[in-house]
Amino acid sequence: MAEEKKLFKVTIDNIAIEVEPGTSILNAARRIGGEVAPPAMCYYSTLKGSGGKCRTCLVEVAAGSTADQRPMPKLVASCRTNVMDGMIVKNVTSEKVLDARKGIVEFLLINHPLDCPICDQAGECSLQDLSYQHGTEGTRYEFKRRTFEKHDIGPYIQLHMTRCILCYRCVYVADQLTNRREHGILDRADHSEIATYIHKALENDFIGNVIDVCPVGALTDKTFRFKNRVWFLKPLDAHRNCLKCSGKVTLWNRGEEVFRVTARKDQWGEVKDFICNECRFEKKKTADWVIEGPTRIDRHSVISGNHYVDIVEPKEIMPEVMGGRNPKLLMDINQVSEVNRKDIDLSEIPGPAHSEDFEKENS
Amino acid sequence: MVRKLLLEKAHLEGIRGYDVYRREGGYRSVEKALGEMTPDQVTDEVKKSGLRGRGGAGFPTGMKWSFIAKPEGVPRHLVCNADESEPGTFKDRYLMEFLPHLLIEGLIVSSYALGSHVTYIYVRGEYSWVIDILETAIGEAKANGWIGNNILGKGFDLEIYVHRGAGAYICGEETALLESLEGKRGLPRIKPPFPAVKGVWDRPTVVNNVETLAAVVPIILIGGEEYAKIGVGKSTGTKLISTCGNINKPGVYEIDMTISVEDFIYSEEYCGGIPNGKKLKACIPGGSSVPILPANLLLKTVKGEKRLMNYESLADGGFVKGSMMGSGGFIVLDEDQCVVKHTLTLARFYRHESCGQCSPCREGTGWMEKILRNIDTGKGKMSDIDLLWDIQRRIEGNTICPLGDAAAWPVAAAIRHFRDEFEWHVLNPEESQKRNYGLAHYADPLEPAVAAV
């Protein structure tokens, strides 16, 4: 029998968990789930070397390990820092982390065009999710936003450089999935951009995956451009026999019509099985696919709103984080309103509710 | 007179060439180290000397050397960081230009101590003529048997290569330097792993500054303990300071770290005072990244003691009331200089030199520059000053490499000490375009420090 591996005990936001040595703080936090998992804009578990760049996953390490109890002097990128035995990590329980994260969201947004109304990524955009969760409602940036010269990178992929947050994921995809990388980061500092060196098209097989890994709308599917909003489409798990890839995809349908094909994403928005260009761009008929059924959506996002089946409600984790206390309600409607009373369930009243309904119960 | 260890012979004619350098006692430390000492003994001498890294951070060199991993069968490397690009710092250039053999001698001894058989000098691309000087010197050393196989018949092999950078400040950061040396984009790596474990080509690597490696030569010659007697406290040995700005005698000086800042600025031996009878307004004591200090805080610490030119004394008072030794780029500002414009210049530099890898630095440096430009051109608002403060606060400490901190600190210190000047720019937009704010109370004596409760 193989020797049992010693597990590291790590406490994240007051919740203890045991993980294997070599696990990053982020992945340990994802095992706990909910709010405890820091947001990640550049880390991608299936891409080697990714992470550490966007700084949204910064956490505070209150104690390094059992052996060395000292806290780490700076916030650390949880995606690139491995857990130690006895480590104590603070994510949502640390004011410092929340403040830093607010700053990062602001930095990411100052040069972002905020053209969500015309962006194909809207509804499944990590930056949208991040800003809703951690951003402020206003901007303090009063300057012209950064713009770039437009580059055409071929018939399949649309590049909107202004939306890019320079996560480098697409560079890793080209390095690790295709046989030749034709694009990269040119230039430096705030004028660095994703581009091909001398206007080339991205045509490698599997290069379509850059669309799936892009956290924002910088790289979108040209065959789906302006066709539909993602939340009007119905995602279906489907597969076909493909010689190049696993053939396991998500079809985005409206009725019988296939609007687009993507790889399957997990609850962290990451693709485990990358798909080939043929599956993604050429097979746009329902007849090409064997449909397995509706996609299980367990990600907090606009696309999981209301009308999808099999939605998994995220586990309520805050009471545990706060040591048994429930989060304080900003306003208890029953205390400030005479109309809303706890003992009256509005859904029990047939038709519209009138003042009489409330007075009647009072007497 | 201060005992000079590095620049003692710099004035001799022909010292740049091998013959004169050797005649003046050059390469004796190699003979001593390879002939009489084991590599560990060399490291021990450096440890005893208390030598601290001269590149900016001031980390003890001997300790850094002892951290290097020594796995079986994996080559180790020493890399000399000559990518000196900090505005205000030009000591390494001087050293390499006039005493190239001193650096090479230091490199041979250090490589011996670390077991590096291939050693690199990563030179800033703009120092194009220095590269030629170094390559000539390496050629001379090789022709005379100091580099190559079986040096002095002691069985130690060494090759030294000069690698020319392409003009990026970020490549002075050690992990970005290693990336660049490997032929990639100069982006800082995420640490850990540290270079001592996985450096260039994933091999254990030590990266040291030019001056640090040159200082190894006198340490071996006079011994670590003797070296440690020079200087004060943990600031041992001599330090090169490159001075510029509003002083009579800009240049590179070797000091022994016991001299006060006031003497350094006003003595004839060093800076020679401020020209045209002007008053001292402020000074950046250690290169553009370290906090700027107003005259009163520069000459005396909050405790009322004289501030000395060394690591501890310059850092006395922390970031609020002190600064840092940094890389020794001593920039002096007289009463006619505008701190707002000065801060804008630095912010512009850091925006241009940010590598663009991580978001706080990439976006924040550009934002700070734009706000500072508004204030400088008379379009600023009072809220901009607080906004600047907030931006720098959110960059500092949240980036991959220290460039983020280096961009944030000058802005923070300028607002901390010269807020009235920023406010004057906002309140007098038209006047600020015609004249400078001048000297406020920056040169007034400090209030006596209150004892800590």
PDB file of C-alpha atoms in Angstrom, chain B residues 56-302:
ATOM      1  CA  GLY B  56      19.179  49.211  -3.753  1.00  0.00           C
ATOM      2  CA  ALA B  57      17.663  46.705  -1.352  1.00  0.00           C
ATOM      3  CA  GLY B  58      20.756  46.380   0.854  1.00  0.00           C
ATOM      4  CA  PHE B  59      20.420  42.644   1.465  1.00  0.00           C
ATOM      5  CA  PRO B  60      23.520  41.088   3.082  1.00  0.00           C
ATOM      6  CA  THR B  61      25.572  39.616   0.237  1.00  0.00           C
ATOM      7  CA  GLY B  62      27.175  36.787   2.189  1.00  0.00           C
ATOM      8  CA  MET B  63      23.773  35.582   3.291  1.00  0.00           C
ATOM      9  CA  LYS B  64      22.471  35.732  -0.282  1.00  0.00           C
ATOM     10  CA  TRP B  65      25.404  33.595  -1.408  1.00  0.00           C
ATOM     11  CA  SER B  66      24.799  31.002   1.263  1.00  0.00           C
ATOM     12  CA  PHE B  67      21.162  30.627   0.145  1.00  0.00           C
ATOM     13  CA  ILE B  68      22.135  29.294  -3.278  1.00  0.00           C
ATOM     14  CA  ALA B  69      20.895  25.751  -3.770  1.00  0.00           C
ATOM     15  CA  LYS B  70      23.561  23.202  -4.629  1.00  0.00           C
ATOM     16  CA  PRO B  71      21.844  20.212  -6.235  1.00  0.00           C
ATOM     17  CA  GLU B  72      24.077  17.521  -7.729  1.00  0.00           C
ATOM     18  CA  GLY B  73      24.860  17.848 -11.395  1.00  0.00           C
ATOM     19  CA  VAL B  74      23.079  21.170 -11.956  1.00  0.00           C
ATOM     20  CA  PRO B  75      25.285  24.084 -12.980  1.00  0.00           C
ATOM     21  CA  ARG B  76      25.055  27.292 -10.972  1.00  0.00           C
ATOM     22  CA  HIS B  77      25.414  30.783 -12.312  1.00  0.00           C
ATOM     23  CA  LEU B  78      26.471  34.186 -11.142  1.00  0.00           C
ATOM     24  CA  VAL B  79      24.869  37.090 -12.945  1.00  0.00           C
ATOM     25  CA  CYS B  80      26.175  40.605 -12.578  1.00  0.00           C
ATOM     26  CA  ASN B  81      23.383  43.163 -12.696  1.00  0.00           C
ATOM     27  CA  ALA B  82      24.786  46.088 -14.644  1.00  0.00           C
ATOM     28  CA  ASP B  83      21.392  47.246 -15.872  1.00  0.00           C
ATOM     29  CA  GLU B  84      21.728  50.458 -13.933  1.00  0.00           C
ATOM     30  CA  SER B  85      18.755  52.510 -15.108  1.00  0.00           C
ATOM     31  CA  GLU B  86      17.474  54.287 -12.032  1.00  0.00           C
ATOM     32  CA  PRO B  87      17.283  58.010 -12.727  1.00  0.00           C
ATOM     33  CA  GLY B  88      20.048  59.642 -10.714  1.00  0.00           C
ATOM     34  CA  THR B  89      22.215  56.551 -10.359  1.00  0.00           C
ATOM     35  CA  PHE B  90      25.365  56.232 -12.458  1.00  0.00           C
ATOM     36  CA  LYS B  91      27.962  54.757 -10.104  1.00  0.00           C
ATOM     37  CA  ASP B  92      28.171  51.380 -11.857  1.00  0.00           C
ATOM     38  CA  ARG B  93      28.785  53.052 -15.194  1.00  0.00           C
ATOM     39  CA  TYR B  94      31.719  54.946 -13.708  1.00  0.00           C
ATOM     40  CA  LEU B  95      33.139  51.796 -12.187  1.00  0.00           C
ATOM     41  CA  MET B  96      32.835  49.760 -15.381  1.00  0.00           C
ATOM     42  CA  GLU B  97      34.076  52.555 -17.561  1.00  0.00           C
ATOM     43  CA  PHE B  98      37.248  53.311 -15.613  1.00  0.00           C
ATOM     44  CA  LEU B  99      37.955  50.114 -13.707  1.00  0.00           C
ATOM     45  CA  PRO B 100      36.562  47.268 -15.841  1.00  0.00           C
ATOM     46  CA  HIS B 101      39.209  44.889 -14.518  1.00  0.00           C
ATOM     47  CA  LEU B 102      38.121  45.505 -10.943  1.00  0.00           C
ATOM     48  CA  LEU B 103      34.659  44.171 -11.808  1.00  0.00           C
ATOM     49  CA  ILE B 104      36.114  41.200 -13.665  1.00  0.00           C
ATOM     50  CA  GLU B 105      38.413  40.440 -10.751  1.00  0.00           C
ATOM     51  CA  GLY B 106      35.425  40.545  -8.389  1.00  0.00           C
ATOM     52  CA  LEU B 107      33.493  38.315 -10.760  1.00  0.00           C
ATOM     53  CA  ILE B 108      36.230  35.684 -10.851  1.00  0.00           C
ATOM     54  CA  VAL B 109      36.485  35.535  -7.048  1.00  0.00           C
ATOM     55  CA  SER B 110      32.700  35.516  -6.590  1.00  0.00           C
ATOM     56  CA  SER B 111      32.223  32.864  -9.273  1.00  0.00           C
ATOM     57  CA  TYR B 112      34.809  30.753  -7.485  1.00  0.00           C
ATOM     58  CA  ALA B 113      32.935  31.141  -4.204  1.00  0.00           C
ATOM     59  CA  LEU B 114      29.600  30.242  -5.791  1.00  0.00           C
ATOM     60  CA  GLY B 115      30.897  27.541  -8.124  1.00  0.00           C
ATOM     61  CA  SER B 116      29.704  29.333 -11.244  1.00  0.00           C
ATOM     62  CA  HIS B 117      31.568  28.298 -14.359  1.00  0.00           C
ATOM     63  CA  VAL B 118      29.578  30.523 -16.684  1.00  0.00           C
ATOM     64  CA  THR B 119      29.033  34.034 -15.435  1.00  0.00           C
ATOM     65  CA  TYR B 120      27.098  36.791 -17.148  1.00  0.00           C
ATOM     66  CA  ILE B 121      27.271  40.550 -17.045  1.00  0.00           C
ATOM     67  CA  TYR B 122      23.885  41.965 -18.021  1.00  0.00           C
ATOM     68  CA  VAL B 123      24.631  45.492 -19.190  1.00  0.00           C
ATOM     69  CA  ARG B 124      22.111  48.201 -19.840  1.00  0.00           C
ATOM     70  CA  GLY B 125      21.750  48.636 -23.613  1.00  0.00           C
ATOM     71  CA  GLU B 126      22.276  52.391 -23.458  1.00  0.00           C
ATOM     72  CA  TYR B 127      25.778  51.845 -22.061  1.00  0.00           C
ATOM     73  CA  SER B 128      26.971  50.836 -25.524  1.00  0.00           C
ATOM     74  CA  TRP B 129      30.551  52.028 -25.101  1.00  0.00           C
ATOM     75  CA  VAL B 130      30.817  50.330 -21.706  1.00  0.00           C
ATOM     76  CA  ILE B 131      30.039  47.026 -23.377  1.00  0.00           C
ATOM     77  CA  ASP B 132      33.053  47.467 -25.650  1.00  0.00           C
ATOM     78  CA  ILE B 133      35.247  48.350 -22.676  1.00  0.00           C
ATOM     79  CA  LEU B 134      34.104  45.256 -20.790  1.00  0.00           C
ATOM     80  CA  GLU B 135      34.604  42.953 -23.736  1.00  0.00           C
ATOM     81  CA  THR B 136      38.085  44.309 -24.327  1.00  0.00           C
ATOM     82  CA  ALA B 137      38.910  43.800 -20.652  1.00  0.00           C
ATOM     83  CA  ILE B 138      37.536  40.250 -20.682  1.00  0.00           C
ATOM     84  CA  GLY B 139      39.678  39.543 -23.746  1.00  0.00           C
ATOM     85  CA  GLU B 140      42.769  40.853 -21.945  1.00  0.00           C
ATOM     86  CA  ALA B 141      42.008  38.846 -18.820  1.00  0.00           C
ATOM     87  CA  LYS B 142      41.512  35.742 -20.922  1.00  0.00           C
ATOM     88  CA  ALA B 143      44.770  36.273 -22.801  1.00  0.00           C
ATOM     89  CA  ASN B 144      46.572  36.478 -19.469  1.00  0.00           C
ATOM     90  CA  GLY B 145      45.032  33.334 -18.063  1.00  0.00           C
ATOM     91  CA  TRP B 146      42.574  34.815 -15.545  1.00  0.00           C
ATOM     92  CA  ILE B 147      39.557  33.503 -17.405  1.00  0.00           C
ATOM     93  CA  GLY B 148      39.300  30.175 -19.187  1.00  0.00           C
ATOM     94  CA  ASN B 149      40.053  26.606 -18.239  1.00  0.00           C
ATOM     95  CA  ASN B 150      42.106  25.664 -15.202  1.00  0.00           C
ATOM     96  CA  ILE B 151      42.742  29.207 -13.942  1.00  0.00           C
ATOM     97  CA  LEU B 152      46.166  29.529 -12.228  1.00  0.00           C
ATOM     98  CA  GLY B 153      46.430  25.760 -12.475  1.00  0.00           C
ATOM     99  CA  LYS B 154      43.922  25.385  -9.662  1.00  0.00           C
ATOM    100  CA  GLY B 155      41.359  23.482 -11.695  1.00  0.00           C
ATOM    101  CA  PHE B 156      38.734  26.211 -11.719  1.00  0.00           C
ATOM    102  CA  ASP B 157      37.104  26.958 -15.092  1.00  0.00           C
ATOM    103  CA  LEU B 158      35.267  30.158 -15.827  1.00  0.00           C
ATOM    104  CA  GLU B 159      33.816  31.965 -18.811  1.00  0.00           C
ATOM    105  CA  ILE B 160      32.389  35.473 -18.545  1.00  0.00           C
ATOM    106  CA  TYR B 161      29.898  36.734 -21.132  1.00  0.00           C
ATOM    107  CA  VAL B 162      28.576  40.233 -21.593  1.00  0.00           C
ATOM    108  CA  HIS B 163      24.875  40.354 -22.389  1.00  0.00           C
ATOM    109  CA  ARG B 164      23.497  43.587 -23.724  1.00  0.00           C
ATOM    110  CA  GLY B 165      20.056  44.640 -22.545  1.00  0.00           C
ATOM    111  CA  ALA B 166      17.590  46.308 -24.863  1.00  0.00           C
ATOM    112  CA  GLY B 167      16.799  49.387 -22.864  1.00  0.00           C
ATOM    113  CA  ALA B 168      14.202  48.447 -20.273  1.00  0.00           C
ATOM    114  CA  TYR B 169      14.342  49.676 -16.685  1.00  0.00           C
ATOM    115  CA  ILE B 170      12.368  46.632 -15.581  1.00  0.00           C
ATOM    116  CA  CYS B 171      15.245  44.362 -16.605  1.00  0.00           C
ATOM    117  CA  GLY B 172      17.137  45.662 -13.579  1.00  0.00           C
ATOM    118  CA  GLU B 173      14.671  43.666 -11.476  1.00  0.00           C
ATOM    119  CA  GLU B 174      16.493  40.392 -10.963  1.00  0.00           C
ATOM    120  CA  THR B 175      13.892  37.951 -12.262  1.00  0.00           C
ATOM    121  CA  ALA B 176      13.055  40.138 -15.279  1.00  0.00           C
ATOM    122  CA  LEU B 177      16.777  40.312 -15.918  1.00  0.00           C
ATOM    123  CA  LEU B 178      16.963  36.523 -15.927  1.00  0.00           C
ATOM    124  CA  GLU B 179      14.017  36.271 -18.334  1.00  0.00           C
ATOM    125  CA  SER B 180      15.707  38.772 -20.618  1.00  0.00           C
ATOM    126  CA  LEU B 181      18.979  36.889 -20.348  1.00  0.00           C
ATOM    127  CA  GLU B 182      17.163  33.768 -21.502  1.00  0.00           C
ATOM    128  CA  GLY B 183      16.040  35.719 -24.554  1.00  0.00           C
ATOM    129  CA  LYS B 184      12.442  36.304 -23.502  1.00  0.00           C
ATOM    130  CA  ARG B 185      10.381  39.385 -22.773  1.00  0.00           C
ATOM    131  CA  GLY B 186      11.708  41.051 -19.670  1.00  0.00           C
ATOM    132  CA  LEU B 187       8.812  40.354 -17.350  1.00  0.00           C
ATOM    133  CA  PRO B 188       9.408  39.800 -13.632  1.00  0.00           C
ATOM    134  CA  ARG B 189       8.734  36.277 -12.474  1.00  0.00           C
ATOM    135  CA  ILE B 190       6.383  35.473  -9.682  1.00  0.00           C
ATOM    136  CA  LYS B 191       8.346  34.524  -6.596  1.00  0.00           C
ATOM    137  CA  PRO B 192       8.775  31.931  -5.143  1.00  0.00           C
ATOM    138  CA  PRO B 193      10.776  30.147  -6.519  1.00  0.00           C
ATOM    139  CA  PHE B 194      13.600  32.550  -5.872  1.00  0.00           C
ATOM    140  CA  PRO B 195      16.592  32.780  -8.221  1.00  0.00           C
ATOM    141  CA  ALA B 196      18.800  31.093  -5.611  1.00  0.00           C
ATOM    142  CA  VAL B 197      16.759  27.937  -6.261  1.00  0.00           C
ATOM    143  CA  LYS B 198      15.529  28.415  -9.833  1.00  0.00           C
ATOM    144  CA  GLY B 199      17.162  31.238 -11.672  1.00  0.00           C
ATOM    145  CA  VAL B 200      18.420  31.436 -15.202  1.00  0.00           C
ATOM    146  CA  TRP B 201      17.360  28.301 -17.159  1.00  0.00           C
ATOM    147  CA  ASP B 202      15.924  26.983 -13.899  1.00  0.00           C
ATOM    148  CA  ARG B 203      19.392  26.702 -12.414  1.00  0.00           C
ATOM    149  CA  PRO B 204      20.439  28.152  -9.052  1.00  0.00           C
ATOM    150  CA  THR B 205      21.530  31.718  -9.691  1.00  0.00           C
ATOM    151  CA  VAL B 206      22.873  34.643  -7.714  1.00  0.00           C
ATOM    152  CA  VAL B 207      22.291  38.120  -9.098  1.00  0.00           C
ATOM    153  CA  ASN B 208      24.516  40.850  -7.679  1.00  0.00           C
ATOM    154  CA  ASN B 209      25.072  44.497  -8.454  1.00  0.00           C
ATOM    155  CA  VAL B 210      28.305  45.698 -10.100  1.00  0.00           C
ATOM    156  CA  GLU B 211      29.489  47.606  -7.036  1.00  0.00           C
ATOM    157  CA  THR B 212      28.759  44.661  -4.740  1.00  0.00           C
ATOM    158  CA  LEU B 213      30.905  42.337  -6.837  1.00  0.00           C
ATOM    159  CA  ALA B 214      33.690  44.894  -7.127  1.00  0.00           C
ATOM    160  CA  ALA B 215      33.676  45.273  -3.329  1.00  0.00           C
ATOM    161  CA  VAL B 216      34.498  41.580  -2.994  1.00  0.00           C
ATOM    162  CA  VAL B 217      38.033  42.371  -4.221  1.00  0.00           C
ATOM    163  CA  PRO B 218      39.083  44.600  -1.270  1.00  0.00           C
ATOM    164  CA  ILE B 219      37.254  42.259   1.138  1.00  0.00           C
ATOM    165  CA  ILE B 220      39.447  39.340   0.062  1.00  0.00           C
ATOM    166  CA  LEU B 221      42.571  41.499   0.068  1.00  0.00           C
ATOM    167  CA  ILE B 222      42.188  43.105   3.494  1.00  0.00           C
ATOM    168  CA  GLY B 223      39.969  40.455   5.054  1.00  0.00           C
ATOM    169  CA  GLY B 224      36.321  40.588   6.043  1.00  0.00           C
ATOM    170  CA  GLU B 225      36.923  41.736   9.601  1.00  0.00           C
ATOM    171  CA  GLU B 226      39.115  44.612   8.515  1.00  0.00           C
ATOM    172  CA  TYR B 227      36.484  45.652   5.945  1.00  0.00           C
ATOM    173  CA  ALA B 228      33.776  45.578   8.595  1.00  0.00           C
ATOM    174  CA  LYS B 229      35.733  48.075  10.701  1.00  0.00           C
ATOM    175  CA  ILE B 230      35.137  50.731   8.072  1.00  0.00           C
ATOM    176  CA  GLY B 231      31.775  52.409   8.358  1.00  0.00           C
ATOM    177  CA  VAL B 232      29.307  52.200  11.195  1.00  0.00           C
ATOM    178  CA  GLY B 233      26.878  49.586  12.504  1.00  0.00           C
ATOM    179  CA  LYS B 234      25.475  47.426   9.759  1.00  0.00           C
ATOM    180  CA  SER B 235      26.644  49.849   7.084  1.00  0.00           C
ATOM    181  CA  THR B 236      30.123  48.480   6.576  1.00  0.00           C
ATOM    182  CA  GLY B 237      32.724  49.320   3.997  1.00  0.00           C
ATOM    183  CA  THR B 238      32.600  52.101   1.472  1.00  0.00           C
ATOM    184  CA  LYS B 239      29.757  53.105  -0.792  1.00  0.00           C
ATOM    185  CA  LEU B 240      29.744  54.813  -4.133  1.00  0.00           C
ATOM    186  CA  ILE B 241      27.365  57.747  -4.337  1.00  0.00           C
ATOM    187  CA  SER B 242      26.488  59.337  -7.647  1.00  0.00           C
ATOM    188  CA  THR B 243      25.460  62.917  -7.057  1.00  0.00           C
ATOM    189  CA  CYS B 244      23.586  65.206  -9.385  1.00  0.00           C
ATOM    190  CA  GLY B 245      21.152  68.087  -9.386  1.00  0.00           C
ATOM    191  CA  ASN B 246      21.784  71.512  -7.901  1.00  0.00           C
ATOM    192  CA  ILE B 247      25.275  71.026  -6.548  1.00  0.00           C
ATOM    193  CA  ASN B 248      28.608  72.480  -7.493  1.00  0.00           C
ATOM    194  CA  LYS B 249      30.441  69.227  -8.036  1.00  0.00           C
ATOM    195  CA  PRO B 250      28.257  66.465  -9.411  1.00  0.00           C
ATOM    196  CA  GLY B 251      29.960  63.122  -9.867  1.00  0.00           C
ATOM    197  CA  VAL B 252      30.712  59.787  -8.281  1.00  0.00           C
ATOM    198  CA  TYR B 253      32.163  59.767  -4.766  1.00  0.00           C
ATOM    199  CA  GLU B 254      33.309  56.963  -2.532  1.00  0.00           C
ATOM    200  CA  ILE B 255      32.285  57.543   1.072  1.00  0.00           C
ATOM    201  CA  ASP B 256      32.714  55.476   4.213  1.00  0.00           C
ATOM    202  CA  MET B 257      29.170  55.948   5.520  1.00  0.00           C
ATOM    203  CA  THR B 258      30.155  57.876   8.634  1.00  0.00           C
ATOM    204  CA  ILE B 259      29.827  61.285   6.993  1.00  0.00           C
ATOM    205  CA  SER B 260      26.747  63.378   7.686  1.00  0.00           C
ATOM    206  CA  VAL B 261      24.418  64.338   4.867  1.00  0.00           C
ATOM    207  CA  GLU B 262      25.067  68.009   5.599  1.00  0.00           C
ATOM    208  CA  ASP B 263      28.838  67.607   5.288  1.00  0.00           C
ATOM    209  CA  PHE B 264      28.383  65.550   2.160  1.00  0.00           C
ATOM    210  CA  ILE B 265      26.396  68.286   0.430  1.00  0.00           C
ATOM    211  CA  TYR B 266      28.375  71.290   1.635  1.00  0.00           C
ATOM    212  CA  SER B 267      31.979  70.082   1.977  1.00  0.00           C
ATOM    213  CA  GLU B 268      34.478  70.954  -0.730  1.00  0.00           C
ATOM    214  CA  GLU B 269      35.648  67.351  -0.853  1.00  0.00           C
ATOM    215  CA  TYR B 270      32.286  66.140  -2.074  1.00  0.00           C
ATOM    216  CA  CYS B 271      29.328  68.014  -3.562  1.00  0.00           C
ATOM    217  CA  GLY B 272      30.773  71.438  -2.812  1.00  0.00           C
ATOM    218  CA  GLY B 273      27.532  73.117  -1.818  1.00  0.00           C
ATOM    219  CA  ILE B 274      24.675  74.495  -3.842  1.00  0.00           C
ATOM    220  CA  PRO B 275      25.451  76.885  -6.696  1.00  0.00           C
ATOM    221  CA  ASN B 276      24.481  80.565  -6.821  1.00  0.00           C
ATOM    222  CA  GLY B 277      23.973  80.806  -3.076  1.00  0.00           C
ATOM    223  CA  LYS B 278      20.625  79.058  -3.277  1.00  0.00           C
ATOM    224  CA  LYS B 279      19.078  77.195  -0.404  1.00  0.00           C
ATOM    225  CA  LEU B 280      18.554  73.461  -0.184  1.00  0.00           C
ATOM    226  CA  LYS B 281      14.906  72.541  -0.691  1.00  0.00           C
ATOM    227  CA  ALA B 282      14.814  68.788  -0.933  1.00  0.00           C
ATOM    228  CA  CYS B 283      16.847  65.752  -1.792  1.00  0.00           C
ATOM    229  CA  ILE B 284      16.327  62.228  -3.005  1.00  0.00           C
ATOM    230  CA  PRO B 285      19.120  60.388  -1.258  1.00  0.00           C
ATOM    231  CA  GLY B 286      19.070  57.018  -2.994  1.00  0.00           C
ATOM    232  CA  GLY B 287      17.855  57.105  -6.567  1.00  0.00           C
ATOM    233  CA  SER B 288      14.472  58.078  -7.963  1.00  0.00           C
ATOM    234  CA  SER B 289      12.488  55.295  -6.279  1.00  0.00           C
ATOM    235  CA  VAL B 290      13.160  56.287  -2.701  1.00  0.00           C
ATOM    236  CA  PRO B 291      11.065  58.876  -0.873  1.00  0.00           C
ATOM    237  CA  ILE B 292      12.041  62.517  -1.352  1.00  0.00           C
ATOM    238  CA  LEU B 293      12.931  64.394   1.833  1.00  0.00           C
ATOM    239  CA  PRO B 294      12.603  68.115   2.578  1.00  0.00           C
ATOM    240  CA  ALA B 295      15.764  69.850   3.760  1.00  0.00           C
ATOM    241  CA  ASN B 296      14.914  69.895   7.458  1.00  0.00           C
ATOM    242  CA  LEU B 297      14.202  66.172   7.584  1.00  0.00           C
ATOM    243  CA  LEU B 298      17.194  65.433   5.402  1.00  0.00           C
ATOM    244  CA  LEU B 299      19.823  67.059   7.576  1.00  0.00           C
ATOM    245  CA  LYS B 300      18.405  66.007  10.922  1.00  0.00           C
ATOM    246  CA  THR B 301      16.293  63.028  11.959  1.00  0.00           C
ATOM    247  CA  VAL B 302      13.118  63.537  13.970  1.00  0.00           C
TER     248      VAL B 302
END
